[in-house]
Amino acid sequence: MERIVYVNGGYMPESEATVSVFDRGFLFSDAVYEVTAVLDGKLIDNDGHIARLERSCKELELKLPVSAEVLTSIQKELIKKNALVEGGIYLQLTRGSTGDRDFAFPSEDIEPTLVLFTQSRELIHCAKAEKGIKVISVPDIRWRRRDIKTVGLLAPCLAKQAALAAGASDAWLIEDGHVTEGSSNNAYIVTQEGKLITRPLSNDILHGITRKSLLQLANDASIEVEERNFTIEEAYQAKEAFVSSATTFVWPVINIDGHSIGDGKPGEIAKKLRDIYIDVAKSTAD
């Protein structure tokens, strides 16, 4: 069955979906996006994703054409139409099209472009979650407003491709000697003393929705948490390392730049937080 997508107020087969060649998301990356996980046909942490979308729109003076409630209803309808059980929903909002190319923002009467589609994938029974991943470190060459979830993702794509070329799964981005985050995820280490370390929120990193949930769950589980910058050298010496994102939840990191982390196997805290997160996510899914 052909996938059903949503474009500007309508549901249609993906083969019939079109967006203008003059759309500012295409020409200027003048757009924001969100990805929400789906488990058992239900949305995970969606309120947080919608709230972050609204914040991104505010920061970019980008008009959101529908309410949060309507967005959620569109997501649920796509889940239903595509019989999605496990995977994610991608949402992208652009500043629309004026019918030509111009750097200046269009007038407010130009309607934005809203696109949503589903992606089916295994999130729970995932080899990378069970076996862990290898990462490499690369310079962080992104712009200075990484807290805004824009579609300007060329730098992360280059980082991810460099990782794949090196036989790794992902890259950790380095700025001023410190780890900012992964190419598409937040980064964490666990010290030899068992303290969970992750970079604090700022314009330097994405304000991860899964990150927020995990830190609360860690506190609830009496895992000591410290939000501070950490170096790649600290990461080499860590007892554990892992990443988090909307559709990975938690993936253990077992090797960084050729250095085995801990015993080279997924760590206990990473595994524990992943299990707790999935249990809570399923029980609170909408």
Short mmCIF file of N, CA and C in Angstrom, two decimals, residues 78-227:
data_model
loop_
_atom_site.label_atom_id
_atom_site.label_comp_id
_atom_site.label_asym_id
_atom_site.label_seq_id
_atom_site.Cartn_x
_atom_site.Cartn_y
_atom_site.Cartn_z
N LEU A 78 -2.61 10.28 10.37
CA LEU A 78 -1.59 9.64 9.53
C LEU A 78 -1.22 8.26 10.08
N ILE A 79 -1.15 8.15 11.40
CA ILE A 79 -0.89 6.84 12.01
C ILE A 79 -1.98 5.86 11.58
N LYS A 80 -3.22 6.32 11.64
CA LYS A 80 -4.36 5.47 11.27
C LYS A 80 -4.34 5.11 9.79
N LYS A 81 -4.15 6.11 8.94
CA LYS A 81 -4.20 5.87 7.49
C LYS A 81 -3.08 4.96 7.02
N ASN A 82 -1.94 4.99 7.71
CA ASN A 82 -0.80 4.17 7.30
C ASN A 82 -0.63 2.92 8.16
N ALA A 83 -1.57 2.71 9.07
CA ALA A 83 -1.52 1.54 9.96
C ALA A 83 -0.14 1.43 10.62
N LEU A 84 0.36 2.57 11.07
CA LEU A 84 1.70 2.60 11.67
C LEU A 84 1.66 2.08 13.10
N VAL A 85 2.47 1.09 13.37
CA VAL A 85 2.55 0.51 14.71
C VAL A 85 3.79 1.03 15.44
N GLU A 86 4.91 1.05 14.73
CA GLU A 86 6.18 1.45 15.36
C GLU A 86 7.01 2.22 14.35
N GLY A 87 7.57 3.34 14.78
CA GLY A 87 8.36 4.17 13.88
C GLY A 87 8.31 5.62 14.31
N GLY A 88 8.03 6.51 13.35
CA GLY A 88 8.01 7.93 13.69
C GLY A 88 7.18 8.73 12.70
N ILE A 89 6.89 9.96 13.12
CA ILE A 89 6.21 10.91 12.24
C ILE A 89 7.10 12.14 12.08
N TYR A 90 7.40 12.46 10.84
CA TYR A 90 8.19 13.64 10.51
C TYR A 90 7.25 14.79 10.16
N LEU A 91 7.54 15.96 10.72
CA LEU A 91 6.75 17.17 10.48
C LEU A 91 7.71 18.27 10.03
N GLN A 92 7.39 18.95 8.94
CA GLN A 92 8.21 20.06 8.47
C GLN A 92 7.34 21.26 8.13
N LEU A 93 7.77 22.41 8.61
CA LEU A 93 7.06 23.66 8.36
C LEU A 93 8.02 24.66 7.74
N THR A 94 7.67 25.17 6.55
CA THR A 94 8.51 26.16 5.88
C THR A 94 7.78 27.50 5.81
N ARG A 95 8.52 28.54 5.41
CA ARG A 95 7.92 29.86 5.30
C ARG A 95 7.11 30.02 4.02
N GLY A 96 7.01 28.96 3.24
CA GLY A 96 6.15 28.99 2.07
C GLY A 96 6.84 29.49 0.81
N SER A 97 6.04 29.85 -0.17
CA SER A 97 6.55 30.25 -1.48
C SER A 97 5.87 31.52 -1.97
N THR A 98 6.69 32.42 -2.52
CA THR A 98 6.14 33.63 -3.15
C THR A 98 6.09 33.49 -4.67
N GLY A 99 6.56 32.35 -5.18
CA GLY A 99 6.60 32.16 -6.63
C GLY A 99 7.88 32.65 -7.26
N ASP A 100 8.88 32.98 -6.42
CA ASP A 100 10.19 33.40 -6.92
C ASP A 100 11.20 33.26 -5.79
N ARG A 101 12.46 33.61 -6.05
CA ARG A 101 13.52 33.49 -5.05
C ARG A 101 13.93 34.88 -4.58
N ASP A 102 13.87 35.09 -3.25
CA ASP A 102 14.22 36.37 -2.66
C ASP A 102 14.64 36.12 -1.22
N PHE A 103 15.77 36.69 -0.81
CA PHE A 103 16.26 36.47 0.55
C PHE A 103 15.31 37.04 1.61
N ALA A 104 14.69 38.16 1.31
CA ALA A 104 13.81 38.81 2.29
C ALA A 104 12.61 37.93 2.61
N PHE A 105 12.15 38.01 3.88
CA PHE A 105 10.96 37.26 4.26
C PHE A 105 9.77 37.74 3.43
N PRO A 106 8.89 36.84 3.06
CA PRO A 106 7.69 37.25 2.32
C PRO A 106 6.70 37.96 3.24
N SER A 107 5.70 38.56 2.66
CA SER A 107 4.67 39.24 3.44
C SER A 107 3.90 38.21 4.26
N GLU A 108 3.24 38.67 5.31
CA GLU A 108 2.57 37.77 6.24
C GLU A 108 1.38 37.04 5.63
N ASP A 109 0.90 37.50 4.49
CA ASP A 109 -0.25 36.82 3.89
C ASP A 109 0.16 35.58 3.09
N ILE A 110 1.48 35.34 2.95
CA ILE A 110 1.96 34.12 2.29
C ILE A 110 1.82 32.95 3.25
N GLU A 111 1.12 31.92 2.82
CA GLU A 111 0.87 30.78 3.69
C GLU A 111 2.10 29.89 3.79
N PRO A 112 2.43 29.43 5.00
CA PRO A 112 3.54 28.49 5.15
C PRO A 112 3.19 27.13 4.55
N THR A 113 4.20 26.32 4.36
CA THR A 113 4.03 24.96 3.85
C THR A 113 4.17 23.98 5.01
N LEU A 114 3.17 23.14 5.19
CA LEU A 114 3.18 22.15 6.27
C LEU A 114 3.10 20.76 5.67
N VAL A 115 4.11 19.94 5.98
CA VAL A 115 4.20 18.57 5.45
C VAL A 115 4.42 17.60 6.60
N LEU A 116 3.71 16.49 6.59
CA LEU A 116 3.94 15.42 7.56
C LEU A 116 3.92 14.07 6.84
N PHE A 117 4.77 13.16 7.30
CA PHE A 117 4.72 11.79 6.78
C PHE A 117 5.21 10.82 7.84
N THR A 118 4.83 9.57 7.69
CA THR A 118 5.22 8.52 8.64
C THR A 118 6.42 7.75 8.13
N GLN A 119 7.15 7.15 9.06
CA GLN A 119 8.25 6.24 8.73
C GLN A 119 8.15 5.02 9.63
N SER A 120 8.05 3.87 9.04
CA SER A 120 7.96 2.62 9.80
C SER A 120 9.36 2.08 10.04
N ARG A 121 9.68 1.80 11.30
CA ARG A 121 10.98 1.22 11.63
C ARG A 121 10.91 0.58 13.01
N GLU A 122 11.82 -0.36 13.26
CA GLU A 122 11.86 -1.00 14.58
C GLU A 122 12.62 -0.10 15.55
N LEU A 123 11.97 0.25 16.63
CA LEU A 123 12.59 1.08 17.65
C LEU A 123 12.97 0.29 18.90
N ILE A 124 12.17 -0.71 19.24
CA ILE A 124 12.40 -1.47 20.46
C ILE A 124 13.48 -2.53 20.25
N HIS A 125 13.24 -3.44 19.31
CA HIS A 125 14.20 -4.51 19.05
C HIS A 125 15.18 -4.03 17.98
N CYS A 126 16.21 -3.36 18.45
CA CYS A 126 17.15 -2.68 17.56
C CYS A 126 18.56 -3.15 17.88
N ALA A 127 19.27 -3.63 16.87
CA ALA A 127 20.62 -4.18 17.08
C ALA A 127 21.57 -3.15 17.67
N LYS A 128 21.45 -1.90 17.23
CA LYS A 128 22.37 -0.87 17.73
C LYS A 128 22.12 -0.58 19.21
N ALA A 129 20.88 -0.70 19.63
CA ALA A 129 20.56 -0.51 21.04
C ALA A 129 21.09 -1.68 21.87
N GLU A 130 21.04 -2.86 21.31
CA GLU A 130 21.45 -4.06 22.04
C GLU A 130 22.96 -4.24 22.07
N LYS A 131 23.63 -3.90 20.96
CA LYS A 131 25.07 -4.14 20.86
C LYS A 131 25.91 -2.88 21.09
N GLY A 132 25.28 -1.70 20.97
CA GLY A 132 26.03 -0.46 21.09
C GLY A 132 26.59 -0.01 19.76
N ILE A 133 27.03 1.24 19.71
CA ILE A 133 27.55 1.81 18.47
C ILE A 133 28.95 2.38 18.67
N LYS A 134 29.65 2.51 17.55
CA LYS A 134 30.94 3.19 17.52
C LYS A 134 30.72 4.61 16.99
N VAL A 135 31.44 5.57 17.57
CA VAL A 135 31.37 6.94 17.07
C VAL A 135 32.78 7.47 16.85
N ILE A 136 32.87 8.48 16.01
CA ILE A 136 34.12 9.22 15.84
C ILE A 136 33.86 10.67 16.24
N SER A 137 34.92 11.42 16.45
CA SER A 137 34.76 12.85 16.76
C SER A 137 35.17 13.67 15.54
N VAL A 138 34.41 14.73 15.29
CA VAL A 138 34.68 15.65 14.18
C VAL A 138 34.43 17.07 14.66
N PRO A 139 35.03 18.07 14.01
CA PRO A 139 34.78 19.46 14.41
C PRO A 139 33.31 19.83 14.22
N ASP A 140 32.80 20.63 15.14
CA ASP A 140 31.43 21.12 15.04
C ASP A 140 31.44 22.40 14.20
N ILE A 141 30.92 22.30 12.98
CA ILE A 141 30.96 23.44 12.05
C ILE A 141 29.57 24.04 11.83
N ARG A 142 28.63 23.74 12.71
CA ARG A 142 27.26 24.22 12.54
C ARG A 142 27.13 25.70 12.93
N TRP A 143 25.96 26.27 12.61
CA TRP A 143 25.71 27.67 12.96
C TRP A 143 25.50 27.79 14.47
N ARG A 144 25.29 29.02 14.95
CA ARG A 144 25.31 29.28 16.39
C ARG A 144 23.96 29.12 17.07
N ARG A 145 22.90 28.79 16.34
CA ARG A 145 21.58 28.62 16.96
C ARG A 145 21.11 27.17 16.81
N ARG A 146 21.87 26.29 17.43
CA ARG A 146 21.55 24.86 17.33
C ARG A 146 20.35 24.48 18.17
N ASP A 147 19.90 25.41 19.02
CA ASP A 147 18.70 25.16 19.83
C ASP A 147 17.43 25.23 18.99
N ILE A 148 17.52 25.83 17.81
CA ILE A 148 16.37 25.90 16.90
C ILE A 148 16.46 24.70 15.95
N LYS A 149 15.39 23.95 15.88
CA LYS A 149 15.43 22.70 15.10
C LYS A 149 15.10 23.00 13.63
N THR A 150 16.08 23.51 12.92
CA THR A 150 15.89 23.86 11.51
C THR A 150 16.28 22.69 10.62
N VAL A 151 15.86 22.79 9.35
CA VAL A 151 16.20 21.74 8.38
C VAL A 151 17.57 21.97 7.75
N GLY A 152 18.31 22.96 8.21
CA GLY A 152 19.67 23.20 7.71
C GLY A 152 20.63 22.18 8.30
N LEU A 153 20.67 20.99 7.72
CA LEU A 153 21.35 19.85 8.33
C LEU A 153 22.55 19.35 7.53
N LEU A 154 23.13 20.20 6.68
CA LEU A 154 24.25 19.74 5.87
C LEU A 154 25.45 19.37 6.74
N ALA A 155 25.76 20.18 7.75
CA ALA A 155 26.90 19.87 8.62
C ALA A 155 26.70 18.53 9.34
N PRO A 156 25.54 18.27 9.94
CA PRO A 156 25.33 16.94 10.52
C PRO A 156 25.40 15.81 9.50
N CYS A 157 24.92 16.06 8.28
CA CYS A 157 25.02 15.04 7.23
C CYS A 157 26.48 14.72 6.92
N LEU A 158 27.32 15.76 6.83
CA LEU A 158 28.74 15.55 6.58
C LEU A 158 29.38 14.76 7.72
N ALA A 159 28.99 15.08 8.96
CA ALA A 159 29.52 14.36 10.11
C ALA A 159 29.10 12.90 10.09
N LYS A 160 27.83 12.67 9.80
CA LYS A 160 27.33 11.29 9.75
C LYS A 160 28.03 10.50 8.64
N GLN A 161 28.22 11.14 7.49
CA GLN A 161 28.87 10.45 6.38
C GLN A 161 30.33 10.14 6.70
N ALA A 162 31.01 11.07 7.39
CA ALA A 162 32.39 10.82 7.80
C ALA A 162 32.45 9.62 8.74
N ALA A 163 31.47 9.52 9.63
CA ALA A 163 31.42 8.38 10.55
C ALA A 163 31.24 7.07 9.79
N LEU A 164 30.30 7.05 8.86
CA LEU A 164 30.05 5.84 8.09
C LEU A 164 31.29 5.43 7.29
N ALA A 165 31.98 6.43 6.72
CA ALA A 165 33.19 6.15 5.95
C ALA A 165 34.30 5.57 6.83
N ALA A 166 34.26 5.90 8.12
CA ALA A 166 35.27 5.42 9.06
C ALA A 166 34.85 4.12 9.74
N GLY A 167 33.72 3.57 9.32
CA GLY A 167 33.26 2.32 9.91
C GLY A 167 32.53 2.48 11.22
N ALA A 168 32.09 3.71 11.51
CA ALA A 168 31.34 3.99 12.73
C ALA A 168 29.88 4.27 12.39
N SER A 169 29.06 4.42 13.42
CA SER A 169 27.64 4.68 13.20
C SER A 169 27.28 6.15 13.30
N ASP A 170 28.09 6.91 14.04
CA ASP A 170 27.73 8.30 14.26
C ASP A 170 28.98 9.09 14.60
N ALA A 171 28.80 10.42 14.70
CA ALA A 171 29.90 11.31 15.05
C ALA A 171 29.50 12.19 16.23
N TRP A 172 30.45 12.42 17.12
CA TRP A 172 30.29 13.42 18.17
C TRP A 172 31.00 14.68 17.72
N LEU A 173 30.34 15.81 17.91
CA LEU A 173 30.83 17.08 17.40
C LEU A 173 31.63 17.80 18.49
N ILE A 174 32.78 18.34 18.09
CA ILE A 174 33.73 18.93 19.05
C ILE A 174 33.89 20.42 18.77
N GLU A 175 33.75 21.21 19.82
CA GLU A 175 33.95 22.66 19.73
C GLU A 175 34.73 23.13 20.95
N ASP A 176 35.83 23.84 20.70
CA ASP A 176 36.70 24.33 21.78
C ASP A 176 37.12 23.19 22.70
N GLY A 177 37.36 22.03 22.11
CA GLY A 177 37.84 20.89 22.87
C GLY A 177 36.78 20.10 23.60
N HIS A 178 35.53 20.55 23.54
CA HIS A 178 34.45 19.89 24.27
C HIS A 178 33.43 19.29 23.31
N VAL A 179 32.78 18.23 23.77
CA VAL A 179 31.72 17.60 23.00
C VAL A 179 30.46 18.46 23.10
N THR A 180 29.88 18.80 21.96
CA THR A 180 28.59 19.49 22.00
C THR A 180 27.47 18.45 22.03
N GLU A 181 27.37 17.67 20.95
CA GLU A 181 26.36 16.60 20.87
C GLU A 181 26.70 15.70 19.70
N GLY A 182 25.84 14.72 19.44
CA GLY A 182 26.03 13.88 18.28
C GLY A 182 25.46 14.54 17.04
N SER A 183 25.63 13.89 15.90
CA SER A 183 25.17 14.48 14.64
C SER A 183 23.65 14.64 14.62
N SER A 184 22.94 13.78 15.34
CA SER A 184 21.48 13.88 15.39
C SER A 184 20.94 13.43 16.74
N ASN A 185 21.72 13.69 17.80
CA ASN A 185 21.33 13.22 19.12
C ASN A 185 22.12 13.96 20.20
N ASN A 186 21.65 13.85 21.42
CA ASN A 186 22.39 14.38 22.56
C ASN A 186 23.38 13.33 23.06
N ALA A 187 24.49 13.79 23.64
CA ALA A 187 25.59 12.91 24.04
C ALA A 187 25.76 12.91 25.56
N TYR A 188 26.15 11.74 26.10
CA TYR A 188 26.30 11.56 27.54
C TYR A 188 27.51 10.67 27.81
N ILE A 189 28.13 10.89 28.97
CA ILE A 189 29.11 9.94 29.49
C ILE A 189 28.75 9.62 30.93
N VAL A 190 29.26 8.50 31.41
CA VAL A 190 29.13 8.12 32.81
C VAL A 190 30.55 7.98 33.36
N THR A 191 30.86 8.70 34.42
CA THR A 191 32.21 8.66 34.98
C THR A 191 32.46 7.32 35.67
N GLN A 192 33.71 7.09 36.01
CA GLN A 192 34.07 5.86 36.72
C GLN A 192 33.36 5.77 38.06
N GLU A 193 32.96 6.92 38.60
CA GLU A 193 32.24 6.95 39.88
C GLU A 193 30.73 6.78 39.71
N GLY A 194 30.28 6.67 38.45
CA GLY A 194 28.86 6.43 38.20
C GLY A 194 28.02 7.68 38.04
N LYS A 195 28.66 8.84 37.84
CA LYS A 195 27.91 10.09 37.66
C LYS A 195 27.62 10.29 36.17
N LEU A 196 26.37 10.63 35.87
CA LEU A 196 25.94 10.87 34.50
C LEU A 196 26.23 12.33 34.13
N ILE A 197 26.98 12.53 33.05
CA ILE A 197 27.39 13.86 32.61
C ILE A 197 26.81 14.14 31.23
N THR A 198 26.23 15.32 31.06
CA THR A 198 25.80 15.76 29.74
C THR A 198 25.89 17.27 29.67
N ARG A 199 26.07 17.80 28.49
CA ARG A 199 26.26 19.24 28.31
C ARG A 199 24.98 19.98 28.70
N PRO A 200 25.09 21.12 29.37
CA PRO A 200 23.89 21.88 29.76
C PRO A 200 23.22 22.54 28.56
N LEU A 201 21.95 22.86 28.72
CA LEU A 201 21.20 23.52 27.66
C LEU A 201 21.74 24.92 27.40
N SER A 202 21.82 25.26 26.12
CA SER A 202 22.23 26.59 25.67
C SER A 202 21.93 26.64 24.18
N ASN A 203 22.36 27.71 23.52
CA ASN A 203 22.21 27.78 22.07
C ASN A 203 23.15 26.82 21.34
N ASP A 204 24.06 26.18 22.09
CA ASP A 204 25.07 25.31 21.48
C ASP A 204 24.54 23.93 21.12
N ILE A 205 23.42 23.52 21.73
CA ILE A 205 22.90 22.18 21.47
C ILE A 205 21.38 22.23 21.31
N LEU A 206 20.85 21.18 20.72
CA LEU A 206 19.41 21.04 20.63
C LEU A 206 18.86 20.68 22.00
N HIS A 207 17.74 21.29 22.36
CA HIS A 207 17.10 21.00 23.63
C HIS A 207 16.27 19.72 23.47
N GLY A 208 16.94 18.59 23.62
CA GLY A 208 16.33 17.30 23.32
C GLY A 208 15.13 16.99 24.21
N ILE A 209 14.05 16.55 23.60
CA ILE A 209 12.86 16.16 24.35
C ILE A 209 13.12 14.85 25.09
N THR A 210 13.77 13.90 24.41
CA THR A 210 14.13 12.64 25.07
C THR A 210 15.15 12.91 26.17
N ARG A 211 16.08 13.81 25.93
CA ARG A 211 17.07 14.20 26.95
C ARG A 211 16.38 14.66 28.22
N LYS A 212 15.39 15.53 28.07
CA LYS A 212 14.68 16.06 29.23
C LYS A 212 14.03 14.93 30.03
N SER A 213 13.39 14.01 29.33
CA SER A 213 12.74 12.89 30.00
C SER A 213 13.76 11.99 30.69
N LEU A 214 14.88 11.72 30.02
CA LEU A 214 15.89 10.84 30.58
C LEU A 214 16.52 11.41 31.85
N LEU A 215 16.77 12.70 31.86
CA LEU A 215 17.38 13.30 33.06
C LEU A 215 16.43 13.23 34.24
N GLN A 216 15.14 13.40 33.98
CA GLN A 216 14.16 13.26 35.06
C GLN A 216 14.11 11.81 35.54
N LEU A 217 14.12 10.88 34.61
CA LEU A 217 14.09 9.46 34.99
C LEU A 217 15.36 9.06 35.74
N ALA A 218 16.49 9.63 35.34
CA ALA A 218 17.75 9.35 36.05
C ALA A 218 17.66 9.84 37.49
N ASN A 219 17.14 11.04 37.68
CA ASN A 219 16.97 11.55 39.04
C ASN A 219 16.03 10.66 39.84
N ASP A 220 14.95 10.23 39.22
CA ASP A 220 13.99 9.36 39.90
C ASP A 220 14.62 8.03 40.30
N ALA A 221 15.60 7.59 39.50
CA ALA A 221 16.27 6.31 39.76
C ALA A 221 17.51 6.48 40.63
N SER A 222 17.68 7.68 41.21
CA SER A 222 18.81 7.98 42.10
C SER A 222 20.16 7.87 41.40
N ILE A 223 20.16 8.18 40.10
CA ILE A 223 21.41 8.28 39.35
C ILE A 223 21.87 9.73 39.41
N GLU A 224 23.07 9.97 39.90
CA GLU A 224 23.57 11.34 40.04
C GLU A 224 23.81 11.93 38.65
N VAL A 225 23.31 13.14 38.45
CA VAL A 225 23.41 13.81 37.15
C VAL A 225 24.13 15.14 37.32
N GLU A 226 25.05 15.43 36.42
CA GLU A 226 25.71 16.73 36.39
C GLU A 226 25.67 17.26 34.96
N GLU A 227 25.11 18.43 34.79
CA GLU A 227 25.06 19.07 33.48
C GLU A 227 26.25 20.02 33.37
#
